[in-house]
PDB file of C-alpha atoms in Angstrom:
ATOM      1  CA  ASP A  10     -12.068 -16.901   0.420  1.00  0.00           C
ATOM      2  CA  THR A  11     -11.720 -14.577   3.675  1.00  0.00           C
ATOM      3  CA  GLY A  12      -8.834 -12.419   1.782  1.00  0.00           C
ATOM      4  CA  VAL A  13      -5.659 -11.660   3.520  1.00  0.00           C
ATOM      5  CA  SER A  14      -4.836 -12.677   7.306  1.00  0.00           C
ATOM      6  CA  GLN A  15      -2.332 -11.076   9.510  1.00  0.00           C
ATOM      7  CA  ASN A  16      -1.793 -12.708  12.731  1.00  0.00           C
ATOM      8  CA  PRO A  17      -0.848 -11.434  15.291  1.00  0.00           C
ATOM      9  CA  ARG A  18      -3.519  -8.012  15.217  1.00  0.00           C
ATOM     10  CA  HIS A  19      -1.202  -6.235  17.559  1.00  0.00           C
ATOM     11  CA  LYS A  20       2.543  -7.099  19.380  1.00  0.00           C
ATOM     12  CA  ILE A  21       4.273  -5.242  22.149  1.00  0.00           C
ATOM     13  CA  THR A  22       7.729  -6.439  23.419  1.00  0.00           C
ATOM     14  CA  LYS A  23      10.563  -4.701  24.963  1.00  0.00           C
ATOM     15  CA  ARG A  24      13.399  -2.934  22.780  1.00  0.00           C
ATOM     16  CA  GLY A  25      15.933  -6.298  21.926  1.00  0.00           C
ATOM     17  CA  GLN A  26      13.808  -8.790  21.283  1.00  0.00           C
ATOM     18  CA  ASN A  27      13.177 -10.386  18.284  1.00  0.00           C
ATOM     19  CA  VAL A  28       9.864 -10.499  16.564  1.00  0.00           C
ATOM     20  CA  THR A  29       7.648 -13.012  13.992  1.00  0.00           C
ATOM     21  CA  PHE A  30       4.401 -11.603  11.853  1.00  0.00           C
ATOM     22  CA  ARG A  31       2.949 -14.358   9.871  1.00  0.00           C
ATOM     23  CA  CYS A  32       0.376 -13.443   6.623  1.00  0.00           C
ATOM     24  CA  ASP A  33      -1.580 -14.972   4.578  1.00  0.00           C
ATOM     25  CA  PRO A  34      -2.382 -14.220   1.379  1.00  0.00           C
ATOM     26  CA  ILE A  35      -5.574 -14.964  -0.919  1.00  0.00           C
ATOM     27  CA  SER A  36      -5.028 -18.485  -1.361  1.00  0.00           C
ATOM     28  CA  GLU A  37      -4.859 -18.147  -4.928  1.00  0.00           C
ATOM     29  CA  HIS A  38      -2.540 -15.369  -5.421  1.00  0.00           C
ATOM     30  CA  ASN A  39       1.549 -15.782  -6.268  1.00  0.00           C
ATOM     31  CA  ARG A  40       2.557 -12.941  -5.077  1.00  0.00           C
ATOM     32  CA  LEU A  41       3.191 -11.404  -1.321  1.00  0.00           C
ATOM     33  CA  TYR A  42       4.503  -7.643  -0.655  1.00  0.00           C
ATOM     34  CA  TRP A  43       5.085  -6.383   2.776  1.00  0.00           C
ATOM     35  CA  TYR A  44       5.377  -3.507   3.484  1.00  0.00           C
ATOM     36  CA  ARG A  45       5.538  -0.675   7.065  1.00  0.00           C
ATOM     37  CA  GLN A  46       3.561   2.120   7.541  1.00  0.00           C
ATOM     38  CA  THR A  47       4.205   4.932  10.506  1.00  0.00           C
ATOM     39  CA  LEU A  48       1.809   7.640  12.135  1.00  0.00           C
ATOM     40  CA  GLY A  49       1.249   9.953   9.355  1.00  0.00           C
ATOM     41  CA  GLN A  50       2.799   8.001   6.740  1.00  0.00           C
ATOM     42  CA  GLY A  51       1.174   5.625   3.266  1.00  0.00           C
ATOM     43  CA  PRO A  52       2.580   2.010   3.391  1.00  0.00           C
ATOM     44  CA  GLU A  53       6.776   1.905   2.324  1.00  0.00           C
ATOM     45  CA  PHE A  54       7.409  -1.097   0.727  1.00  0.00           C
ATOM     46  CA  LEU A  55       9.499  -3.576   1.739  1.00  0.00           C
ATOM     47  CA  THR A  56       9.748  -6.454  -0.433  1.00  0.00           C
ATOM     48  CA  TYR A  57       8.150  -9.072  -2.085  1.00  0.00           C
ATOM     49  CA  PHE A  58       8.041 -12.703  -3.639  1.00  0.00           C
ATOM     50  CA  GLN A  59       6.560 -14.253  -6.753  1.00  0.00           C
ATOM     51  CA  ASN A  60       5.372 -18.708  -5.443  1.00  0.00           C
ATOM     52  CA  GLU A  61       8.155 -18.815  -2.388  1.00  0.00           C
ATOM     53  CA  ALA A  62      10.871 -16.710  -4.731  1.00  0.00           C
ATOM     54  CA  GLN A  63      12.025 -13.467  -2.507  1.00  0.00           C
ATOM     55  CA  LEU A  64      12.642 -10.908  -5.873  1.00  0.00           C
ATOM     56  CA  GLU A  65      12.958  -7.402  -3.914  1.00  0.00           C
ATOM     57  CA  LYS A  66      14.790  -7.157  -1.059  1.00  0.00           C
ATOM     58  CA  SER A  67      17.245  -4.792  -1.075  1.00  0.00           C
ATOM     59  CA  ARG A  68      14.052  -1.931   0.258  1.00  0.00           C
ATOM     60  CA  LEU A  69      14.344  -4.616   3.962  1.00  0.00           C
ATOM     61  CA  LEU A  70      14.908  -1.326   6.182  1.00  0.00           C
ATOM     62  CA  SER A  71      18.295  -3.337   7.979  1.00  0.00           C
ATOM     63  CA  ASP A  72      20.030  -6.723   8.452  1.00  0.00           C
ATOM     64  CA  ARG A  73      17.804  -7.666  11.489  1.00  0.00           C
ATOM     65  CA  PHE A  74      14.740  -7.673   8.758  1.00  0.00           C
ATOM     66  CA  SER A  75      14.361 -11.028   6.864  1.00  0.00           C
ATOM     67  CA  ALA A  76      11.403 -12.193   5.095  1.00  0.00           C
ATOM     68  CA  GLU A  77      10.430 -15.970   3.846  1.00  0.00           C
ATOM     69  CA  ARG A  78       7.884 -18.177   2.240  1.00  0.00           C
ATOM     70  CA  PRO A  79       8.911 -21.548   1.966  1.00  0.00           C
ATOM     71  CA  LYS A  80       6.632 -22.909   0.658  1.00  0.00           C
ATOM     72  CA  GLY A  81       5.213 -20.141  -1.606  1.00  0.00           C
ATOM     73  CA  SER A  82       1.453 -20.024   0.512  1.00  0.00           C
ATOM     74  CA  PHE A  83       1.713 -18.174   4.313  1.00  0.00           C
ATOM     75  CA  SER A  84       4.588 -15.716   4.190  1.00  0.00           C
ATOM     76  CA  THR A  85       6.399 -13.813   7.741  1.00  0.00           C
ATOM     77  CA  LEU A  86       8.205 -11.151   9.167  1.00  0.00           C
ATOM     78  CA  GLU A  87      11.113 -11.490  11.279  1.00  0.00           C
ATOM     79  CA  ILE A  88      12.587  -8.434  13.338  1.00  0.00           C
ATOM     80  CA  GLN A  89      15.190  -9.155  15.644  1.00  0.00           C
ATOM     81  CA  ARG A  90      16.883  -7.363  18.115  1.00  0.00           C
ATOM     82  CA  THR A  91      14.370  -4.730  17.697  1.00  0.00           C
ATOM     83  CA  GLU A  92      14.301  -0.932  18.163  1.00  0.00           C
ATOM     84  CA  GLN A  93      11.853   0.952  19.370  1.00  0.00           C
ATOM     85  CA  GLY A  94      11.680   3.033  16.155  1.00  0.00           C
ATOM     86  CA  ASP A  95      10.244  -0.148  14.818  1.00  0.00           C
ATOM     87  CA  SER A  96       7.236   0.638  15.888  1.00  0.00           C
ATOM     88  CA  ALA A  97       5.207   0.569  13.047  1.00  0.00           C
ATOM     89  CA  MET A  98       2.407  -1.030  11.079  1.00  0.00           C
ATOM     90  CA  TYR A  99       3.506  -3.665   9.404  1.00  0.00           C
ATOM     91  CA  LEU A 100       1.236  -4.756   6.069  1.00  0.00           C
ATOM     92  CA  CYS A 101       1.151  -7.320   4.255  1.00  0.00           C
ATOM     93  CA  ALA A 102      -0.806  -7.507   0.255  1.00  0.00           C
ATOM     94  CA  SER A 103      -1.165 -10.283  -1.962  1.00  0.00           C
ATOM     95  CA  SER A 104      -1.981 -10.250  -6.010  1.00  0.00           C
ATOM     96  CA  LEU A 105      -2.222 -12.553  -8.303  1.00  0.00           C
ATOM     97  CA  ASP A 106       0.490 -11.724 -11.411  1.00  0.00           C
ATOM     98  CA  THR A 107      -1.471 -10.892 -14.675  1.00  0.00           C
ATOM     99  CA  ALA A 108       0.155 -10.779 -18.466  1.00  0.00           C
ATOM    100  CA  GLY A 109      -0.192  -6.946 -18.743  1.00  0.00           C
ATOM    101  CA  GLY A 110       1.223  -6.431 -15.183  1.00  0.00           C
ATOM    102  CA  TRP A 111      -1.328  -4.525 -14.087  1.00  0.00           C
ATOM    103  CA  GLU A 112      -2.066  -6.412 -10.738  1.00  0.00           C
ATOM    104  CA  THR A 113      -3.817  -5.204  -7.939  1.00  0.00           C
ATOM    105  CA  GLN A 114      -2.306  -5.637  -4.295  1.00  0.00           C
ATOM    106  CA  TYR A 115      -4.667  -6.293  -1.648  1.00  0.00           C
ATOM    107  CA  PHE A 116      -4.036  -5.673   2.120  1.00  0.00           C
ATOM    108  CA  GLY A 117      -4.470  -7.785   5.632  1.00  0.00           C
ATOM    109  CA  PRO A 118      -5.511  -5.382   8.500  1.00  0.00           C
ATOM    110  CA  GLY A 119      -1.912  -5.068   9.337  1.00  0.00           C
ATOM    111  CA  THR A 120      -0.267  -6.181  12.443  1.00  0.00           C
ATOM    112  CA  ARG A 121       0.563  -2.739  15.194  1.00  0.00           C
ATOM    113  CA  LEU A 122       4.384  -3.067  16.429  1.00  0.00           C
ATOM    114  CA  LEU A 123       4.830  -1.264  19.533  1.00  0.00           C
ATOM    115  CA  VAL A 124       8.649  -1.915  20.974  1.00  0.00           C
ATOM    116  CA  LEU A 125       8.833  -0.554  24.551  1.00  0.00           C
TER     117      LEU A 125
ATOM    118  CA  ASP B 138      13.166  10.228  -0.900  1.00  0.00           C
ATOM    119  CA  GLN B 139       9.223  11.239  -1.075  1.00  0.00           C
ATOM    120  CA  GLN B 140       9.083   9.881  -5.043  1.00  0.00           C
ATOM    121  CA  VAL B 141       5.041  10.193  -4.987  1.00  0.00           C
ATOM    122  CA  LYS B 142       3.018  13.016  -2.852  1.00  0.00           C
ATOM    123  CA  GLN B 143       0.181  13.689  -1.574  1.00  0.00           C
ATOM    124  CA  ASN B 144       0.394  17.612  -0.916  1.00  0.00           C
ATOM    125  CA  SER B 145      -3.287  17.838   0.710  1.00  0.00           C
ATOM    126  CA  PRO B 146      -3.666  16.144   4.252  1.00  0.00           C
ATOM    127  CA  SER B 147      -6.705  16.811   4.589  1.00  0.00           C
ATOM    128  CA  LEU B 148      -9.949  17.553   2.163  1.00  0.00           C
ATOM    129  CA  SER B 149     -13.870  19.046   3.225  1.00  0.00           C
ATOM    130  CA  VAL B 150     -16.729  18.250   0.818  1.00  0.00           C
ATOM    131  CA  GLN B 151     -20.208  18.592   1.436  1.00  0.00           C
ATOM    132  CA  GLU B 152     -22.192  15.460   0.616  1.00  0.00           C
ATOM    133  CA  GLY B 153     -23.623  15.455  -3.128  1.00  0.00           C
ATOM    134  CA  ARG B 154     -20.605  17.707  -4.880  1.00  0.00           C
ATOM    135  CA  ILE B 155     -17.668  17.204  -6.463  1.00  0.00           C
ATOM    136  CA  SER B 156     -14.119  15.713  -4.278  1.00  0.00           C
ATOM    137  CA  ILE B 157     -10.138  15.799  -6.061  1.00  0.00           C
ATOM    138  CA  LEU B 158      -7.506  14.580  -4.653  1.00  0.00           C
ATOM    139  CA  ASN B 159      -4.506  15.204  -6.095  1.00  0.00           C
ATOM    140  CA  CYS B 160      -1.036  13.548  -6.358  1.00  0.00           C
ATOM    141  CA  ASP B 161       2.485  14.802  -7.867  1.00  0.00           C
ATOM    142  CA  TYR B 162       5.098  12.339  -9.073  1.00  0.00           C
ATOM    143  CA  THR B 163       9.141  12.542  -9.531  1.00  0.00           C
ATOM    144  CA  ASN B 164      10.134   9.105 -11.255  1.00  0.00           C
ATOM    145  CA  SER B 165       9.145   9.382 -15.306  1.00  0.00           C
ATOM    146  CA  MET B 166       9.699   5.046 -15.147  1.00  0.00           C
ATOM    147  CA  PHE B 167       6.452   4.654 -12.877  1.00  0.00           C
ATOM    148  CA  ASP B 168       4.526   2.533 -15.595  1.00  0.00           C
ATOM    149  CA  TYR B 169       1.388   1.823 -13.334  1.00  0.00           C
ATOM    150  CA  PHE B 170      -0.083   3.902 -10.707  1.00  0.00           C
ATOM    151  CA  LEU B 171      -2.995   3.561  -8.226  1.00  0.00           C
ATOM    152  CA  TRP B 172      -5.170   4.903  -5.819  1.00  0.00           C
ATOM    153  CA  TYR B 173      -6.545   3.021  -2.296  1.00  0.00           C
ATOM    154  CA  LYS B 174      -9.122   4.001  -0.193  1.00  0.00           C
ATOM    155  CA  LYS B 175      -8.066   3.193   3.419  1.00  0.00           C
ATOM    156  CA  TYR B 176     -10.935   3.328   6.497  1.00  0.00           C
ATOM    157  CA  PRO B 177      -9.637   3.451  10.586  1.00  0.00           C
ATOM    158  CA  ALA B 178      -7.969  -0.480  11.934  1.00  0.00           C
ATOM    159  CA  GLU B 179      -7.764  -2.023   8.369  1.00  0.00           C
ATOM    160  CA  GLY B 180      -6.047  -2.430   5.768  1.00  0.00           C
ATOM    161  CA  PRO B 181      -6.174   0.095   2.267  1.00  0.00           C
ATOM    162  CA  THR B 182      -8.327  -1.291   0.027  1.00  0.00           C
ATOM    163  CA  PHE B 183      -8.244  -0.865  -3.841  1.00  0.00           C
ATOM    164  CA  LEU B 184     -10.279   1.302  -5.135  1.00  0.00           C
ATOM    165  CA  ILE B 185      -8.981   2.017  -9.189  1.00  0.00           C
ATOM    166  CA  SER B 186      -6.026   2.387 -11.288  1.00  0.00           C
ATOM    167  CA  ILE B 187      -3.954   3.283 -14.267  1.00  0.00           C
ATOM    168  CA  SER B 188      -1.526   2.696 -16.836  1.00  0.00           C
ATOM    169  CA  SER B 189       0.971   4.895 -18.230  1.00  0.00           C
ATOM    170  CA  ILE B 190      -0.814   4.706 -21.420  1.00  0.00           C
ATOM    171  CA  LYS B 191      -3.963   5.991 -20.605  1.00  0.00           C
ATOM    172  CA  ASP B 192      -4.578   9.438 -19.127  1.00  0.00           C
ATOM    173  CA  LYS B 193      -8.516   8.911 -17.960  1.00  0.00           C
ATOM    174  CA  ASN B 194     -10.336   5.433 -16.340  1.00  0.00           C
ATOM    175  CA  GLU B 195     -13.564   5.716 -15.064  1.00  0.00           C
ATOM    176  CA  ASP B 196     -15.375   3.237 -12.594  1.00  0.00           C
ATOM    177  CA  GLY B 197     -18.993   4.553 -11.664  1.00  0.00           C
ATOM    178  CA  ARG B 198     -18.273   7.850  -9.485  1.00  0.00           C
ATOM    179  CA  PHE B 199     -14.599   7.733  -9.555  1.00  0.00           C
ATOM    180  CA  THR B 200     -12.449   8.742 -12.340  1.00  0.00           C
ATOM    181  CA  VAL B 201      -8.603   9.029 -12.141  1.00  0.00           C
ATOM    182  CA  PHE B 202      -6.634  11.191 -14.780  1.00  0.00           C
ATOM    183  CA  LEU B 203      -2.998  10.888 -15.687  1.00  0.00           C
ATOM    184  CA  ASN B 204      -1.137  13.881 -16.526  1.00  0.00           C
ATOM    185  CA  LYS B 205       2.537  12.441 -17.845  1.00  0.00           C
ATOM    186  CA  SER B 206       4.096  15.626 -18.824  1.00  0.00           C
ATOM    187  CA  ALA B 207       2.991  17.344 -15.707  1.00  0.00           C
ATOM    188  CA  LYS B 208       3.666  13.896 -13.805  1.00  0.00           C
ATOM    189  CA  HIS B 209      -0.009  14.578 -11.588  1.00  0.00           C
ATOM    190  CA  LEU B 210      -2.189  12.050 -10.812  1.00  0.00           C
ATOM    191  CA  SER B 211      -5.446  12.844 -10.082  1.00  0.00           C
ATOM    192  CA  LEU B 212      -8.901  10.691  -8.222  1.00  0.00           C
ATOM    193  CA  HIS B 213     -12.867  13.000  -8.795  1.00  0.00           C
ATOM    194  CA  ILE B 214     -15.777  10.970  -6.940  1.00  0.00           C
ATOM    195  CA  VAL B 215     -19.004  12.624  -8.591  1.00  0.00           C
ATOM    196  CA  PRO B 216     -21.282  12.652  -5.905  1.00  0.00           C
ATOM    197  CA  SER B 217     -19.192  12.364  -2.847  1.00  0.00           C
ATOM    198  CA  GLN B 218     -21.241  10.733   0.231  1.00  0.00           C
ATOM    199  CA  PRO B 219     -20.572  10.386   3.444  1.00  0.00           C
ATOM    200  CA  GLY B 220     -19.621   6.787   3.062  1.00  0.00           C
ATOM    201  CA  ASP B 221     -16.617   7.606   1.197  1.00  0.00           C
ATOM    202  CA  SER B 222     -14.343   9.669   3.908  1.00  0.00           C
ATOM    203  CA  ALA B 223     -11.290   7.847   4.451  1.00  0.00           C
ATOM    204  CA  VAL B 224      -7.741   8.317   4.039  1.00  0.00           C
ATOM    205  CA  TYR B 225      -6.611   7.976   0.567  1.00  0.00           C
ATOM    206  CA  PHE B 226      -3.371   6.759  -1.109  1.00  0.00           C
ATOM    207  CA  CYS B 227      -2.115   7.169  -4.317  1.00  0.00           C
ATOM    208  CA  ALA B 228       0.856   4.704  -5.513  1.00  0.00           C
ATOM    209  CA  ALA B 229       3.746   3.523  -7.843  1.00  0.00           C
ATOM    210  CA  LYS B 230       4.945   1.210  -9.312  1.00  0.00           C
ATOM    211  CA  LEU B 231       8.436   0.400 -10.938  1.00  0.00           C
ATOM    212  CA  THR B 232       9.224  -1.760 -13.595  1.00  0.00           C
ATOM    213  CA  GLY B 233      10.361  -4.623 -11.091  1.00  0.00           C
ATOM    214  CA  ASN B 234       7.067  -4.148  -8.675  1.00  0.00           C
ATOM    215  CA  GLN B 235       7.695  -2.102  -6.472  1.00  0.00           C
ATOM    216  CA  PHE B 236       5.988  -0.063  -5.455  1.00  0.00           C
ATOM    217  CA  TYR B 237       5.365   3.873  -3.932  1.00  0.00           C
ATOM    218  CA  PHE B 238       3.100   5.123  -2.270  1.00  0.00           C
ATOM    219  CA  GLY B 239       1.995   8.629  -1.026  1.00  0.00           C
ATOM    220  CA  THR B 240       1.389  10.186   2.563  1.00  0.00           C
ATOM    221  CA  GLY B 241      -2.520  10.221   2.141  1.00  0.00           C
ATOM    222  CA  THR B 242      -4.778  12.448   1.968  1.00  0.00           C
ATOM    223  CA  SER B 243      -7.657  11.922   4.733  1.00  0.00           C
ATOM    224  CA  LEU B 244     -11.501  12.906   2.892  1.00  0.00           C
ATOM    225  CA  THR B 245     -14.498  14.394   4.668  1.00  0.00           C
ATOM    226  CA  VAL B 246     -17.575  14.214   3.307  1.00  0.00           C
ATOM    227  CA  ILE B 247     -20.305  16.559   5.248  1.00  0.00           C
ATOM    228  CA  PRO B 248     -23.734  15.403   4.657  1.00  0.00           C
TER     229      PRO B 248
END
């Protein structure tokens, strides 16, 4: 397995357009997380899935943000009506739920979004 | 609200010496803590972790210390190597799998 992959790696869009990012987790991992990282900051948790169920989405930044993981494998993050403030690196991570709860997240390389 | 803080944006250390990276947190409900290392143009890579029921965890050159009363976490790297030069993030987990990251410390190990 080659790890967590994200596509595209870079996206430039105009303000007001919709964008969608894809994350393919490590195949046996049942948890999948989305983060946003802006310059000089650490990753900021957005949402996570256990299999296909989205268990936490209260920290999605606004109702313009949505995520899906329809078959419990890959996930997509969509941003509608993009704004310049959405420009950031969007990171995906996956992990395997363990009985003790002390999971390790493996991150993808990220998708860098620039909104003009 | 920055619940996990790394107050030193950068640190320089001579090769072979000890690197100590610090992290403070505010929420006493965090139950698991992690350190990640990040190189440019890559996602963070897991380094070491510690649960809230322990005060020390060691893995090779890396040791993490947890002081719950002070709400303080530190990462010790001994001996430091030039390949350790990267940005280091500490992270903390709440029940419910919400993770909070610090702002990172850029470590430079000078040969």
